[in-house]
PDB file of C-alpha atoms and ligand atoms in Angstrom:
ATOM      1  CA  MET A   1       2.014  16.543   9.916  1.00 84.00           C
ATOM      2  CA  SER A   2      -0.124  14.410   7.526  1.00 94.00           C
ATOM      3  CA  ARG A   3      -2.952  15.540   5.830  1.00 97.00           C
ATOM      4  CA  ILE A   4      -5.927  13.144   6.935  1.00 97.00           C
ATOM      5  CA  ILE A   5      -8.505  12.642   4.444  1.00 98.00           C
ATOM      6  CA  SER A   6     -11.440   9.992   4.832  1.00 97.00           C
ATOM      7  CA  ILE A   7     -13.104   9.013   1.366  1.00 98.00           C
ATOM      8  CA  PHE A   8     -16.606   8.963   2.738  1.00 96.00           C
ATOM      9  CA  ASN A   9     -20.108   8.043   1.139  1.00 96.00           C
ATOM     10  CA  MET A  10     -22.722   6.222   2.809  1.00 94.00           C
ATOM     11  CA  LYS A  11     -23.726   4.526  -0.703  1.00 95.00           C
ATOM     12  CA  GLY A  12     -21.935   1.504  -2.176  1.00 96.00           C
ATOM     13  CA  GLY A  13     -20.479   1.724  -5.473  1.00 96.00           C
ATOM     14  CA  VAL A  14     -19.836   5.070  -5.658  1.00 97.00           C
ATOM     15  CA  GLY A  15     -16.102   4.620  -6.263  1.00 98.00           C
ATOM     16  CA  LYS A  16     -14.960   5.236  -2.858  1.00 98.00           C
ATOM     17  CA  SER A  17     -12.734   1.868  -2.833  1.00 98.00           C
ATOM     18  CA  THR A  18     -11.454   2.907  -6.665  1.00 98.00           C
ATOM     19  CA  THR A  19     -10.782   6.523  -5.616  1.00 98.00           C
ATOM     20  CA  ALA A  20      -8.679   5.925  -2.469  1.00 98.00           C
ATOM     21  CA  TYR A  21      -6.554   3.227  -3.581  1.00 98.00           C
ATOM     22  CA  ASN A  22      -5.927   5.369  -7.264  1.00 98.00           C
ATOM     23  CA  LEU A  23      -5.137   8.568  -5.161  1.00 98.00           C
ATOM     24  CA  ALA A  24      -2.872   7.039  -2.763  1.00 98.00           C
ATOM     25  CA  ALA A  25      -1.021   5.469  -6.164  1.00 98.00           C
ATOM     26  CA  GLY A  26      -1.126   8.940  -8.161  1.00 98.00           C
ATOM     27  CA  LEU A  27       0.164  10.868  -4.965  1.00 98.00           C
ATOM     28  CA  ALA A  28       2.860   9.002  -4.544  1.00 98.00           C
ATOM     29  CA  ARG A  29       3.629   8.441  -7.966  1.00 98.00           C
ATOM     30  CA  PHE A  30       3.543  12.320  -9.200  1.00 97.00           C
ATOM     31  CA  HIS A  31       4.877  14.041  -6.133  1.00 97.00           C
ATOM     32  CA  GLN A  32       6.291  11.531  -4.463  1.00 97.00           C
ATOM     33  CA  GLN A  33       4.240  11.702  -1.678  1.00 98.00           C
ATOM     34  CA  HIS A  34       4.174   9.156   1.691  1.00 98.00           C
ATOM     35  CA  ILE A  35       0.727   7.559   2.158  1.00 98.00           C
ATOM     36  CA  LEU A  36      -0.772   5.661   4.295  1.00 98.00           C
ATOM     37  CA  LEU A  37      -4.200   3.963   2.736  1.00 98.00           C
ATOM     38  CA  ILE A  38      -6.050   2.837   5.862  1.00 98.00           C
ATOM     39  CA  ASP A  39      -8.547   0.117   5.009  1.00 98.00           C
ATOM     40  CA  ILE A  40     -12.027   0.608   7.673  1.00 98.00           C
ATOM     41  CA  ASP A  41     -14.054  -1.258   5.568  1.00 97.00           C
ATOM     42  CA  PRO A  42     -14.469  -4.939   6.096  1.00 96.00           C
ATOM     43  CA  GLN A  43     -14.611  -5.355   2.579  1.00 97.00           C
ATOM     44  CA  GLY A  44     -11.200  -4.651   2.223  1.00 96.00           C
ATOM     45  CA  ASN A  45     -11.438  -3.410  -1.330  1.00 97.00           C
ATOM     46  CA  SER A  46      -9.047  -0.952  -1.095  1.00 96.00           C
ATOM     47  CA  ALA A  47      -6.294  -2.966   0.059  1.00 96.00           C
ATOM     48  CA  ALA A  48      -6.930  -5.991  -2.461  1.00 96.00           C
ATOM     49  CA  SER A  49      -6.901  -3.479  -5.405  1.00 97.00           C
ATOM     50  CA  LEU A  50      -3.577  -3.177  -4.968  1.00 96.00           C
ATOM     51  CA  GLY A  51      -2.459  -6.690  -4.247  1.00 95.00           C
ATOM     52  CA  ILE A  52      -2.759  -7.051  -1.070  1.00 95.00           C
ATOM     53  CA  LYS A  53      -3.808 -10.468  -0.115  1.00 95.00           C
ATOM     54  CA  ILE A  54      -6.560  -9.744   2.255  1.00 95.00           C
ATOM     55  CA  TRP A  55      -7.772 -13.215   3.423  1.00 93.00           C
ATOM     56  CA  ASP A  56      -4.507 -14.413   5.350  1.00 90.00           C
ATOM     57  CA  LEU A  57      -3.347 -11.047   7.252  1.00 94.00           C
ATOM     58  CA  GLU A  58      -1.410 -11.900  10.195  1.00 94.00           C
ATOM     59  CA  LEU A  59      -2.211  -8.485  11.627  1.00 97.00           C
ATOM     60  CA  GLN A  60      -4.702  -5.739  10.755  1.00 97.00           C
ATOM     61  CA  LEU A  61      -6.908  -2.714  11.403  1.00 98.00           C
ATOM     62  CA  ARG A  62      -9.498  -4.752  13.197  1.00 97.00           C
ATOM     63  CA  ASP A  63      -6.164  -5.714  15.979  1.00 97.00           C
ATOM     64  CA  VAL A  64      -5.497  -2.079  16.246  1.00 97.00           C
ATOM     65  CA  LEU A  65      -9.040  -0.734  16.991  1.00 97.00           C
ATOM     66  CA  LEU A  66      -9.217  -3.470  19.751  1.00 96.00           C
ATOM     67  CA  ARG A  67      -5.684  -2.138  20.558  1.00 94.00           C
ATOM     68  CA  HIS A  68      -3.908  -5.844  20.268  1.00 94.00           C
ATOM     69  CA  SER A  69      -1.313  -4.459  18.465  1.00 95.00           C
ATOM     70  CA  SER A  70       0.101  -1.289  17.201  1.00 95.00           C
ATOM     71  CA  LEU A  71      -0.924   0.821  13.883  1.00 97.00           C
ATOM     72  CA  HIS A  72       2.753   0.341  12.881  1.00 96.00           C
ATOM     73  CA  GLU A  73       2.360  -3.505  13.315  1.00 96.00           C
ATOM     74  CA  ALA A  74      -0.506  -3.645  11.640  1.00 97.00           C
ATOM     75  CA  THR A  75       0.986  -1.740   8.683  1.00 98.00           C
ATOM     76  CA  ILE A  76       1.790  -3.058   5.622  1.00 97.00           C
ATOM     77  CA  SER A  77       4.924  -1.955   3.240  1.00 97.00           C
ATOM     78  CA  LEU A  78       3.902  -1.705  -0.748  1.00 96.00           C
ATOM     79  CA  SER A  79       6.762   0.468  -2.131  1.00 95.00           C
ATOM     80  CA  ASP A  80       8.656   3.005  -1.252  1.00 94.00           C
ATOM     81  CA  HIS A  81       5.996   5.406  -0.732  1.00 98.00           C
ATOM     82  CA  ILE A  82       2.632   3.510   0.172  1.00 98.00           C
ATOM     83  CA  ASP A  83       2.247   1.487   3.521  1.00 98.00           C
ATOM     84  CA  ILE A  84      -1.342   0.284   4.348  1.00 98.00           C
ATOM     85  CA  VAL A  85      -3.418  -0.754   7.171  1.00 98.00           C
ATOM     86  CA  PRO A  86      -5.873  -3.330   5.445  1.00 98.00           C
ATOM     87  CA  SER A  87      -9.210  -5.244   6.399  1.00 97.00           C
ATOM     88  CA  ASN A  88     -11.279  -7.984   6.101  1.00 96.00           C
ATOM     89  CA  ILE A  89     -13.960  -9.443   7.145  1.00 96.00           C
ATOM     90  CA  ARG A  90     -13.214  -9.697  10.206  1.00 94.00           C
ATOM     91  CA  LEU A  91     -13.101  -6.307  11.204  1.00 96.00           C
ATOM     92  CA  ALA A  92     -17.075  -6.836  10.705  1.00 95.00           C
ATOM     93  CA  GLU A  93     -16.939  -9.489  12.718  1.00 95.00           C
ATOM     94  CA  ASP A  94     -15.294  -7.035  15.731  1.00 95.00           C
ATOM     95  CA  GLU A  95     -17.944  -4.135  15.385  1.00 95.00           C
ATOM     96  CA  ILE A  96     -19.868  -5.127  18.580  1.00 95.00           C
ATOM     97  CA  PRO A  97     -16.619  -5.916  20.468  1.00 95.00           C
ATOM     98  CA  ILE A  98     -15.017  -2.323  19.211  1.00 95.00           C
ATOM     99  CA  SER A  99     -18.580  -0.362  19.829  1.00 94.00           C
ATOM    100  CA  GLY A 100     -19.002  -1.132  23.431  1.00 94.00           C
ATOM    101  CA  LEU A 101     -15.247  -0.075  23.745  1.00 94.00           C
ATOM    102  CA  PRO A 102     -14.481   4.026  25.701  1.00 92.00           C
ATOM    103  CA  GLY A 103     -14.243   6.047  23.647  1.00 93.00           C
ATOM    104  CA  ARG A 104     -15.434   4.034  20.234  1.00 95.00           C
ATOM    105  CA  GLU A 105     -15.459   7.383  18.515  1.00 94.00           C
ATOM    106  CA  LEU A 106     -11.735   8.283  18.710  1.00 96.00           C
ATOM    107  CA  LEU A 107     -10.092   4.793  18.706  1.00 97.00           C
ATOM    108  CA  LEU A 108      -8.514   5.454  15.146  1.00 97.00           C
ATOM    109  CA  ARG A 109      -7.485   8.915  15.929  1.00 97.00           C
ATOM    110  CA  LYS A 110      -5.744   7.920  18.757  1.00 97.00           C
ATOM    111  CA  ALA A 111      -3.982   4.594  17.008  1.00 97.00           C
ATOM    112  CA  ILE A 112      -2.848   7.121  13.705  1.00 97.00           C
ATOM    113  CA  ALA A 113      -1.459  10.133  16.475  1.00 96.00           C
ATOM    114  CA  SER A 114       1.758   8.948  16.671  1.00 92.00           C
ATOM    115  CA  VAL A 115       2.515   8.228  12.794  1.00 96.00           C
ATOM    116  CA  LEU A 116       1.262  11.648  11.631  1.00 95.00           C
ATOM    117  CA  ASP A 117       4.786  13.118  11.344  1.00 95.00           C
ATOM    118  CA  ASP A 118       5.669   9.924   9.242  1.00 97.00           C
ATOM    119  CA  TYR A 119       3.159  10.462   6.149  1.00 98.00           C
ATOM    120  CA  ASP A 120       2.115  13.480   3.558  1.00 98.00           C
ATOM    121  CA  PHE A 121      -0.986  11.652   3.073  1.00 98.00           C
ATOM    122  CA  ILE A 122      -3.387   9.563   5.644  1.00 98.00           C
ATOM    123  CA  LEU A 123      -6.104   8.256   2.725  1.00 98.00           C
ATOM    124  CA  ILE A 124      -8.884   6.488   4.927  1.00 98.00           C
ATOM    125  CA  ASP A 125     -11.852   4.112   2.465  1.00 98.00           C
ATOM    126  CA  CYS A 126     -14.610   3.895   4.791  1.00 98.00           C
ATOM    127  CA  PRO A 127     -17.311   1.620   4.400  1.00 97.00           C
ATOM    128  CA  PRO A 128     -20.873   2.230   2.613  1.00 96.00           C
ATOM    129  CA  ASN A 129     -23.256   3.413   6.327  1.00 92.00           C
ATOM    130  CA  ILE A 130     -22.545   5.734   9.033  1.00 90.00           C
ATOM    131  CA  GLY A 131     -21.301   3.147  12.149  1.00 93.00           C
ATOM    132  CA  VAL A 132     -18.726   2.986  14.132  1.00 95.00           C
ATOM    133  CA  PHE A 133     -16.076   2.333  11.397  1.00 97.00           C
ATOM    134  CA  SER A 134     -17.387   5.500   9.552  1.00 96.00           C
ATOM    135  CA  ILE A 135     -17.646   7.862  12.722  1.00 94.00           C
ATOM    136  CA  ASN A 136     -14.007   6.484  13.364  1.00 96.00           C
ATOM    137  CA  ALA A 137     -12.426   7.603  10.146  1.00 96.00           C
ATOM    138  CA  LEU A 138     -14.675  11.074  10.024  1.00 95.00           C
ATOM    139  CA  MET A 139     -13.074  11.693  13.557  1.00 95.00           C
ATOM    140  CA  ALA A 140      -9.592  11.034  12.982  1.00 96.00           C
ATOM    141  CA  SER A 141      -9.938  12.874   9.679  1.00 96.00           C
ATOM    142  CA  ASN A 142      -9.480  16.948   9.272  1.00 94.00           C
ATOM    143  CA  GLU A 143     -10.857  16.703   5.672  1.00 96.00           C
ATOM    144  CA  VAL A 144     -13.306  14.129   3.479  1.00 96.00           C
ATOM    145  CA  ILE A 145     -13.362  13.366  -0.273  1.00 97.00           C
ATOM    146  CA  ILE A 146     -17.422  12.698  -0.822  1.00 96.00           C
ATOM    147  CA  PRO A 147     -17.612  10.502  -4.714  1.00 97.00           C
ATOM    148  CA  VAL A 148     -20.988  10.848  -5.940  1.00 97.00           C
ATOM    149  CA  ASP A 149     -22.058   8.462  -8.389  1.00 97.00           C
ATOM    150  CA  MET A 150     -23.920   9.838 -11.608  1.00 96.00           C
ATOM    151  CA  SER A 151     -27.564   8.345 -10.404  1.00 94.00           C
ATOM    152  CA  TYR A 152     -30.812  10.125  -9.005  1.00 91.00           C
ATOM    153  CA  LEU A 153     -30.399   7.622  -5.963  1.00 92.00           C
ATOM    154  CA  GLY A 154     -26.509   9.221  -5.734  1.00 89.00           C
ATOM    155  CA  LEU A 155     -28.057  12.968  -5.446  1.00 88.00           C
ATOM    156  CA  LEU A 156     -31.064  11.703  -3.291  1.00 86.00           C
ATOM    157  CA  GLY A 157     -28.185  10.617  -0.704  1.00 89.00           C
ATOM    158  CA  ILE A 158     -26.188  13.622  -0.881  1.00 90.00           C
ATOM    159  CA  SER A 159     -28.556  15.490   2.535  1.00 89.00           C
ATOM    160  CA  SER A 160     -28.015  12.110   4.502  1.00 90.00           C
ATOM    161  CA  ILE A 161     -23.629  12.997   3.760  1.00 92.00           C
ATOM    162  CA  GLU A 162     -24.356  16.754   4.314  1.00 90.00           C
ATOM    163  CA  LYS A 163     -26.306  15.526   7.784  1.00 90.00           C
ATOM    164  CA  ALA A 164     -23.552  12.622   9.159  1.00 89.00           C
ATOM    165  CA  LEU A 165     -20.930  15.213   8.578  1.00 90.00           C
ATOM    166  CA  ASP A 166     -22.886  17.936  10.761  1.00 89.00           C
ATOM    167  CA  LEU A 167     -24.048  15.490  13.327  1.00 87.00           C
ATOM    168  CA  ILE A 168     -20.444  14.619  13.718  1.00 86.00           C
ATOM    169  CA  HIS A 169     -19.549  18.444  13.914  1.00 88.00           C
ATOM    170  CA  SER A 170     -22.255  19.400  16.280  1.00 87.00           C
ATOM    171  CA  ALA A 171     -22.412  16.100  18.825  1.00 80.00           C
ATOM    172  CA  LEU A 172     -18.683  15.313  18.668  1.00 82.00           C
ATOM    173  CA  GLU A 173     -17.155  18.588  17.900  1.00 86.00           C
ATOM    174  CA  HIS A 174     -15.280  17.927  15.023  1.00 86.00           C
ATOM    175  CA  PRO A 175     -15.137  19.848  12.273  1.00 87.00           C
ATOM    176  CA  ILE A 176     -14.449  18.426   9.020  1.00 92.00           C
ATOM    177  CA  GLU A 177     -13.710  19.840   5.898  1.00 93.00           C
ATOM    178  CA  ILE A 178     -14.952  18.888   2.071  1.00 94.00           C
ATOM    179  CA  THR A 179     -12.031  18.708  -0.169  1.00 96.00           C
ATOM    180  CA  GLY A 180     -13.984  17.957  -2.738  1.00 96.00           C
ATOM    181  CA  VAL A 181     -17.414  16.367  -3.905  1.00 96.00           C
ATOM    182  CA  LEU A 182     -16.031  13.945  -6.594  1.00 97.00           C
ATOM    183  CA  ALA A 183     -18.609  13.533  -9.386  1.00 97.00           C
ATOM    184  CA  THR A 184     -17.715   9.936 -10.256  1.00 98.00           C
ATOM    185  CA  ARG A 185     -19.066   7.058 -13.045  1.00 98.00           C
ATOM    186  CA  PHE A 186     -19.545   9.448 -15.530  1.00 98.00           C
ATOM    187  CA  ASP A 187     -21.270   8.538 -19.012  1.00 97.00           C
ATOM    188  CA  ALA A 188     -21.251  11.197 -21.687  1.00 93.00           C
ATOM    189  CA  ARG A 189     -23.898   9.352 -23.916  1.00 94.00           C
ATOM    190  CA  ASN A 190     -26.199   9.042 -21.071  1.00 93.00           C
ATOM    191  CA  ASN A 191     -28.671  11.841 -19.833  1.00 94.00           C
ATOM    192  CA  LEU A 192     -28.741  10.971 -16.572  1.00 94.00           C
ATOM    193  CA  SER A 193     -25.394  11.544 -15.998  1.00 96.00           C
ATOM    194  CA  LYS A 194     -24.963  15.281 -17.439  1.00 95.00           C
ATOM    195  CA  GLU A 195     -28.655  16.074 -15.442  1.00 95.00           C
ATOM    196  CA  VAL A 196     -27.203  14.618 -12.086  1.00 95.00           C
ATOM    197  CA  LEU A 197     -23.923  16.491 -12.744  1.00 96.00           C
ATOM    198  CA  GLN A 198     -25.775  19.943 -13.245  1.00 95.00           C
ATOM    199  CA  SER A 199     -27.354  19.646 -10.197  1.00 94.00           C
ATOM    200  CA  LEU A 200     -24.333  18.541  -8.154  1.00 94.00           C
ATOM    201  CA  GLN A 201     -22.117  21.120 -10.040  1.00 94.00           C
ATOM    202  CA  HIS A 202     -25.305  24.003  -9.088  1.00 93.00           C
ATOM    203  CA  ARG A 203     -25.558  22.909  -5.254  1.00 91.00           C
ATOM    204  CA  PHE A 204     -21.783  22.558  -4.356  1.00 91.00           C
ATOM    205  CA  THR A 205     -20.003  24.898  -6.940  1.00 91.00           C
ATOM    206  CA  ALA A 206     -17.406  25.835  -5.603  1.00 91.00           C
ATOM    207  CA  GLN A 207     -16.944  22.809  -3.204  1.00 93.00           C
ATOM    208  CA  MET A 208     -17.068  20.474  -6.304  1.00 96.00           C
ATOM    209  CA  PHE A 209     -13.913  18.762  -8.031  1.00 97.00           C
ATOM    210  CA  SER A 210     -13.245  20.405 -11.288  1.00 97.00           C
ATOM    211  CA  THR A 211     -12.220  16.825 -12.429  1.00 98.00           C
ATOM    212  CA  VAL A 212     -14.946  14.177 -12.966  1.00 98.00           C
ATOM    213  CA  ILE A 213     -14.671  10.514 -13.046  1.00 98.00           C
ATOM    214  CA  PRO A 214     -15.287   8.980 -16.272  1.00 98.00           C
ATOM    215  CA  GLU A 215     -17.323   5.137 -16.142  1.00 98.00           C
ATOM    216  CA  SER A 216     -14.198   2.934 -17.670  1.00 98.00           C
ATOM    217  CA  VAL A 217     -13.933  -0.375 -18.346  1.00 98.00           C
ATOM    218  CA  LYS A 218     -10.033   0.119 -17.479  1.00 98.00           C
ATOM    219  CA  LEU A 219     -10.848   1.210 -14.115  1.00 98.00           C
ATOM    220  CA  ARG A 220     -13.698  -1.380 -13.736  1.00 98.00           C
ATOM    221  CA  GLU A 221     -10.440  -4.121 -14.774  1.00 98.00           C
ATOM    222  CA  ALA A 222      -7.539  -2.608 -12.698  1.00 98.00           C
ATOM    223  CA  PRO A 223      -7.893  -4.196  -9.129  1.00 97.00           C
ATOM    224  CA  SER A 224      -8.019  -7.554 -11.658  1.00 97.00           C
ATOM    225  CA  PHE A 225      -4.159  -7.399 -12.249  1.00 97.00           C
ATOM    226  CA  SER A 226      -3.826  -5.915  -8.535  1.00 97.00           C
ATOM    227  CA  LEU A 227      -3.058  -2.629 -10.786  1.00 97.00           C
ATOM    228  CA  SER A 228      -3.446   1.085  -9.946  1.00 98.00           C
ATOM    229  CA  ILE A 229      -5.095   3.003 -13.036  1.00 98.00           C
ATOM    230  CA  PHE A 230      -1.612   4.878 -13.616  1.00 98.00           C
ATOM    231  CA  ASP A 231       0.139   0.584 -14.056  1.00 97.00           C
ATOM    232  CA  HIS A 232      -2.903  -0.560 -15.868  1.00 98.00           C
ATOM    233  CA  ASP A 233      -3.870   2.051 -18.473  1.00 98.00           C
ATOM    234  CA  SER A 234      -1.292   4.999 -18.444  1.00 97.00           C
ATOM    235  CA  ASN A 235      -2.903   7.231 -21.290  1.00 97.00           C
ATOM    236  CA  GLY A 236      -6.332   6.123 -20.755  1.00 98.00           C
ATOM    237  CA  LYS A 237      -9.222   8.417 -19.480  1.00 98.00           C
ATOM    238  CA  GLY A 238      -9.374   6.904 -15.770  1.00 98.00           C
ATOM    239  CA  ALA A 239      -5.631   7.894 -15.619  1.00 98.00           C
ATOM    240  CA  LYS A 240      -6.262  11.291 -16.907  1.00 98.00           C
ATOM    241  CA  ALA A 241      -9.034  11.789 -14.195  1.00 98.00           C
ATOM    242  CA  TYR A 242      -7.297  10.155 -11.704  1.00 98.00           C
ATOM    243  CA  LEU A 243      -4.287  12.484 -12.232  1.00 98.00           C
ATOM    244  CA  SER A 244      -6.217  15.953 -12.448  1.00 98.00           C
ATOM    245  CA  LEU A 245      -7.815  14.569  -9.207  1.00 98.00           C
ATOM    246  CA  VAL A 246      -4.588  14.398  -7.677  1.00 98.00           C
ATOM    247  CA  GLU A 247      -3.439  18.058  -8.648  1.00 98.00           C
ATOM    248  CA  GLU A 248      -6.525  19.124  -7.520  1.00 98.00           C
ATOM    249  CA  VAL A 249      -5.756  17.233  -3.806  1.00 98.00           C
ATOM    250  CA  ILE A 250      -2.066  18.290  -4.081  1.00 97.00           C
ATOM    251  CA  GLY A 251      -3.128  21.769  -4.996  1.00 92.00           C
ATOM    252  CA  CYS A 252      -6.029  22.846  -1.962  1.00 81.00           C
ATOM    253  CA  GLN A 253      -3.055  21.885   0.740  1.00 62.00           C
TER     254      GLN A 253
HETATM  255  N1  ADP B 317     -15.045   5.332 -12.934  1.00 76.41           N
HETATM  256  C1  ADP B 317     -15.535   3.896 -12.780  1.00 76.41           C
HETATM  257  N2  ADP B 317     -15.892   3.567 -14.045  1.00 76.41           N
HETATM  258  C2  ADP B 317     -16.335   1.774 -14.069  1.00 76.41           C
HETATM  259  N3  ADP B 317     -16.099   1.284 -12.944  1.00 76.41           N
HETATM  260  C3  ADP B 317     -15.715   1.621 -11.914  1.00 76.41           C
HETATM  261  C4  ADP B 317     -16.207   3.040 -11.566  1.00 76.41           C
HETATM  262  N4  ADP B 317     -15.498   3.142 -10.918  1.00 76.41           N
HETATM  263  C5  ADP B 317     -15.864   1.915  -9.500  1.00 76.41           C
HETATM  264  N5  ADP B 317     -16.267   1.002 -10.723  1.00 76.41           N
HETATM  265  C6  ADP B 317     -16.250  -0.099 -10.203  1.00 76.41           C
HETATM  266  O1  ADP B 317     -17.474  -0.055  -9.918  1.00 76.41           O
HETATM  267  C7  ADP B 317     -17.658  -1.057  -8.375  1.00 76.41           C
HETATM  268  C8  ADP B 317     -17.763  -0.243  -7.121  1.00 76.41           C
HETATM  269  O2  ADP B 317     -16.713   0.592  -7.194  1.00 76.41           O
HETATM  270  P1  ADP B 317     -15.879   0.605  -5.577  1.00 76.41           P
HETATM  271  O3  ADP B 317     -14.554   1.729  -5.464  1.00 76.41           O
HETATM  272  O4  ADP B 317     -15.786  -0.315  -4.900  1.00 76.41           O
HETATM  273  O5  ADP B 317     -17.316   1.595  -5.038  1.00 76.41           O
HETATM  274  P2  ADP B 317     -17.294   1.577  -3.200  1.00 76.41           P
HETATM  275  O6  ADP B 317     -15.900   2.393  -2.295  1.00 76.41           O
HETATM  276  O7  ADP B 317     -17.780   3.277  -3.189  1.00 76.41           O
HETATM  277  O8  ADP B 317     -18.334   1.197  -3.354  1.00 76.41           O
HETATM  278  C9  ADP B 317     -16.056  -1.643  -8.443  1.00 76.41           C
HETATM  279  O9  ADP B 317     -16.676  -3.176  -8.619  1.00 76.41           O
HETATM  280  C10 ADP B 317     -15.252  -0.526  -9.073  1.00 76.41           C
HETATM  281  O10 ADP B 317     -14.423  -1.586 -10.509  1.00 76.41           O
HETATM  282 MG1   MG B 318     -15.522   0.183  -1.492  1.00 76.41          MG
END
């Protein structure tokens, strides 16, 4: 049975896609885990970062959600261990028809039901909002990783994330375990980074990952080479931090 984890935060630019694709790469590389990475963000960043040509897709996640194709048909195999279901802007174009479908919150959960035995992890990269796509991701998941960047607004956004998860729990009767809150884009030269990190650790205590993802030029530039951080700069601080996250995620099975 797969562990199904959404990478979720309603704020953009916090490192959701960076975390989704590097976590996928690290779990595959260091633990030989079989991974399905589902990109449910019309920006298509996590699939594009691994070199998928998201502008000429024959099939993509939108076709699965609209029930025009099976998940299997829309899956692209990147390597022996990583499969990807990509998206591009056409997913956004179809948000209204998808929102009008019966059982619209459960489209993704139903689509992945047939592949749960094929993967150790299904990672879902969410868009930066709480519309029908994020709800589909959360309803399909049993865990969530919440990356939070080291900014005042990042900290401020935490309450709305907790409310969104509560809503999913109470209104849609689907409890989700927080695998961890992940501090991202930490810059040790910056006092705000340290203050935000302290506030997060104080608030989330055991739910915080010990790993802190640093702000790093290598992490920022890796997608332009279609490489994970482990291939782009294997000994750098970004790779060390994401490897540490991989170990924590494996450790909390
Ligand atoms: N730790 C980091 N250090 C430097 N740049 C980062 C880091 N994490 C993300 N970025 C960059 O910031 C931008 C937004 O990150 P992304 O992962 O796409 O965020 P999100 O998916 O939450 O919108 C991207 O250009 C990405 O390369
Ligand atoms: Mg993203």
